[in-house]
Coordinates of C-alpha atoms in Angstrom, one line a residue:
X1 CA -23.7 -73.0 -28.7
X2 CA -25.4 -69.7 -26.5
X3 CA -23.2 -67.5 -29.6
X4 CA -24.4 -68.9 -32.5
X5 CA -27.5 -68.1 -31.0
X6 CA -26.5 -64.4 -30.0
X7 CA -25.3 -64.4 -34.0
X8 CA -28.5 -65.4 -35.5
X9 CA -30.1 -63.1 -32.8
X10 CA -28.3 -60.6 -34.0
X11 CA -28.6 -61.2 -37.5
X12 CA -32.3 -61.4 -38.0
X13 CA -32.5 -58.0 -35.9
X14 CA -30.1 -56.7 -38.4
X15 CA -32.0 -58.0 -41.2
X16 CA -35.6 -56.9 -40.2
X17 CA -34.5 -53.6 -38.7
X18 CA -33.9 -53.1 -42.1
X19 CA -36.7 -54.7 -43.8
X20 CA -38.9 -52.0 -41.0
X21 CA -36.7 -49.1 -42.7
X22 CA -36.9 -49.8 -46.9
X23 CA -40.7 -49.7 -46.2
X24 CA -40.1 -46.9 -44.6
X25 CA -38.7 -45.2 -46.7
X26 CA -40.7 -46.1 -49.7
X27 CA -44.2 -44.4 -47.7
X28 CA -42.6 -40.6 -48.3
X29 CA -42.3 -40.6 -51.7
X30 CA -45.6 -40.2 -52.6
X31 CA -46.4 -43.1 -54.4
X32 CA -49.6 -44.0 -51.8
X33 CA -51.8 -41.1 -52.1
X34 CA -53.4 -40.9 -55.0
X35 CA -53.4 -38.1 -57.2
X36 CA -54.7 -35.0 -57.4
X37 CA -58.1 -34.7 -58.9
X38 CA -58.1 -30.9 -61.4
X39 CA -60.3 -29.1 -62.3
X40 CA -58.5 -25.5 -63.5
X41 CA -55.1 -24.4 -64.6
X42 CA -54.3 -21.1 -64.6
X43 CA -51.0 -19.7 -65.9
X44 CA -50.3 -15.4 -66.4
X45 CA -47.3 -14.9 -67.8
X46 CA -46.2 -11.7 -69.0
X47 CA -43.8 -11.3 -71.4
X48 CA -39.6 -9.8 -70.5
X49 CA -38.2 -6.7 -72.3
X50 CA -42.1 -6.1 -73.9
X51 CA -45.3 -4.5 -72.0
X52 CA -47.7 -7.5 -71.7
X53 CA -49.1 -10.1 -70.0
X54 CA -50.7 -13.5 -70.8
X55 CA -53.0 -15.7 -68.7
X56 CA -53.9 -18.9 -70.0
X57 CA -57.4 -20.9 -68.8
X58 CA -57.5 -24.9 -68.8
X59 CA -61.1 -26.7 -67.4
X60 CA -61.5 -29.6 -67.2
X61 CA -64.0 -29.3 -69.9
X62 CA -61.4 -29.7 -72.2
X63 CA -61.4 -25.6 -72.8
X64 CA -58.3 -23.5 -73.4
X65 CA -59.3 -19.7 -72.4
X66 CA -56.0 -17.5 -73.8
X67 CA -55.9 -13.0 -72.3
X68 CA -53.8 -11.3 -72.8
X69 CA -53.1 -8.0 -72.5
X70 CA -50.9 -5.1 -73.1
X71 CA -49.5 -2.4 -71.1
X72 CA -52.2 0.7 -71.4
X73 CA -54.9 -1.9 -69.4
X74 CA -56.4 -1.7 -66.3
X75 CA -56.4 -5.4 -65.6
X76 CA -54.1 -7.1 -64.2
X77 CA -53.8 -10.6 -64.4
X78 CA -51.1 -12.1 -62.1
X79 CA -54.2 -10.7 -59.6
X80 CA -56.8 -13.1 -61.3
X81 CA -59.0 -10.3 -62.8
X82 CA -60.5 -11.5 -66.1
X83 CA -60.5 -8.5 -68.2
X84 CA -63.8 -8.5 -70.9
X85 CA -64.0 -8.8 -74.3
X86 CA -62.6 -5.5 -75.2
X87 CA -59.9 -5.4 -73.4
X88 CA -58.0 -8.1 -74.4
X89 CA -57.3 -10.3 -76.7
X90 CA -59.1 -13.1 -75.9
X91 CA -59.4 -16.8 -78.4
X92 CA -61.2 -19.9 -76.9
X93 CA -59.7 -22.9 -78.3
X94 CA -59.8 -26.9 -77.1
X95 CA -57.9 -29.7 -76.4
X96 CA -57.6 -33.8 -76.8
X97 CA -57.9 -35.6 -72.7
X98 CA -54.2 -36.2 -73.8
X99 CA -53.0 -33.0 -73.7
X100 CA -55.3 -33.1 -70.1
X101 CA -53.7 -35.8 -68.9
X102 CA -50.8 -35.0 -69.5
X103 CA -51.2 -31.2 -68.0
X104 CA -52.5 -33.9 -64.5
X105 CA -49.7 -35.7 -64.9
X106 CA -47.2 -32.7 -65.0
X107 CA -48.9 -31.8 -62.4
X108 CA -48.8 -35.0 -60.7
X109 CA -45.4 -35.8 -61.7
X110 CA -43.9 -33.4 -59.8
X111 CA -45.5 -32.1 -56.8
X112 CA -46.8 -29.5 -58.2
X113 CA -48.5 -28.7 -55.0
X114 CA -45.8 -28.9 -52.8
X115 CA -44.2 -26.0 -54.7
X116 CA -43.5 -22.7 -52.4
X117 CA -45.4 -19.7 -53.8
X118 CA -42.3 -18.6 -54.3
X119 CA -39.5 -19.8 -56.3
X120 CA -36.0 -19.3 -55.4
X121 CA -34.7 -15.5 -57.2
X122 CA -33.2 -16.0 -60.1
X123 CA -30.6 -13.6 -61.5
X124 CA -31.7 -12.2 -64.4
X125 CA -32.2 -8.9 -66.8
X126 CA -35.6 -8.8 -68.7
X127 CA -37.1 -12.2 -67.4
X128 CA -39.6 -13.1 -67.5
X129 CA -42.8 -13.7 -64.6
X130 CA -45.2 -16.4 -64.2
X131 CA -47.4 -18.0 -62.0
X132 CA -49.3 -21.1 -61.7
X133 CA -52.6 -22.0 -60.1
X134 CA -53.6 -25.1 -59.3
X135 CA -57.7 -25.4 -58.7
X136 CA -57.9 -29.3 -57.3
X137 CA -60.8 -31.4 -56.2
X138 CA -57.7 -30.3 -52.2
X139 CA -57.8 -27.1 -52.7
X140 CA -56.0 -24.7 -54.7
X141 CA -52.3 -23.6 -54.4
X142 CA -50.7 -21.0 -56.4
X143 CA -46.7 -20.7 -57.4
X144 CA -44.0 -19.1 -59.2
X145 CA -42.1 -15.8 -59.6
X146 CA -40.0 -13.8 -61.6
X147 CA -38.1 -16.7 -63.8
X148 CA -39.6 -19.1 -62.3
X149 CA -38.1 -22.7 -64.0
X150 CA -35.8 -20.5 -65.4
X151 CA -33.7 -21.2 -61.9
X152 CA -31.3 -24.2 -60.9
X153 CA -32.5 -26.6 -58.3
X154 CA -35.3 -29.4 -58.0
X155 CA -37.8 -26.3 -57.1
X156 CA -37.6 -25.0 -60.3
X157 CA -37.2 -28.2 -62.0
X158 CA -40.5 -29.9 -61.3
X159 CA -42.3 -25.7 -62.0
X160 CA -41.2 -25.5 -65.4
X161 CA -41.9 -29.1 -66.4
X162 CA -45.9 -28.3 -65.6
X163 CA -44.6 -24.7 -67.2
X164 CA -43.4 -26.7 -70.2
X165 CA -47.1 -29.1 -71.0
X166 CA -49.1 -24.7 -70.5
X167 CA -46.7 -23.8 -72.7
X168 CA -46.8 -26.1 -76.0
X169 CA -50.8 -25.9 -75.7
X170 CA -49.6 -21.9 -76.7

């Protein structure tokens, strides 16, 4: 009788421990965290082997502004400089609410705000440098680098998923 009680007690302890581990594991996935409220997304990249760069600015009011500069410009888009109309090619357009939701979903679903500022290095020649900056209610985060999103590993994959949605707007 005592042996049966010990077995049942051990079994109950094992089941409860497993339950605690499973529930604890779910807490770290981010599924219970509210999604980021995004205000503005900026994607800046150069053209690789062509001397020039472009900055796409998408805001929550569904506006897209694209700035294109070439090597003869003194404007540094990567430093966040917004050129005047006479210093660049500028194009404004609008997106749909669905497009904005695709952008914010990509940012939230891929944990963009937790990516490192500099992604792991990629061995390539004549690649493009790309940085994405997200301005959210919780703060601003920037991530990217040389051939960002084109390398191997989870961080490049997560970055690429956001980059892909933004590039589709071009």
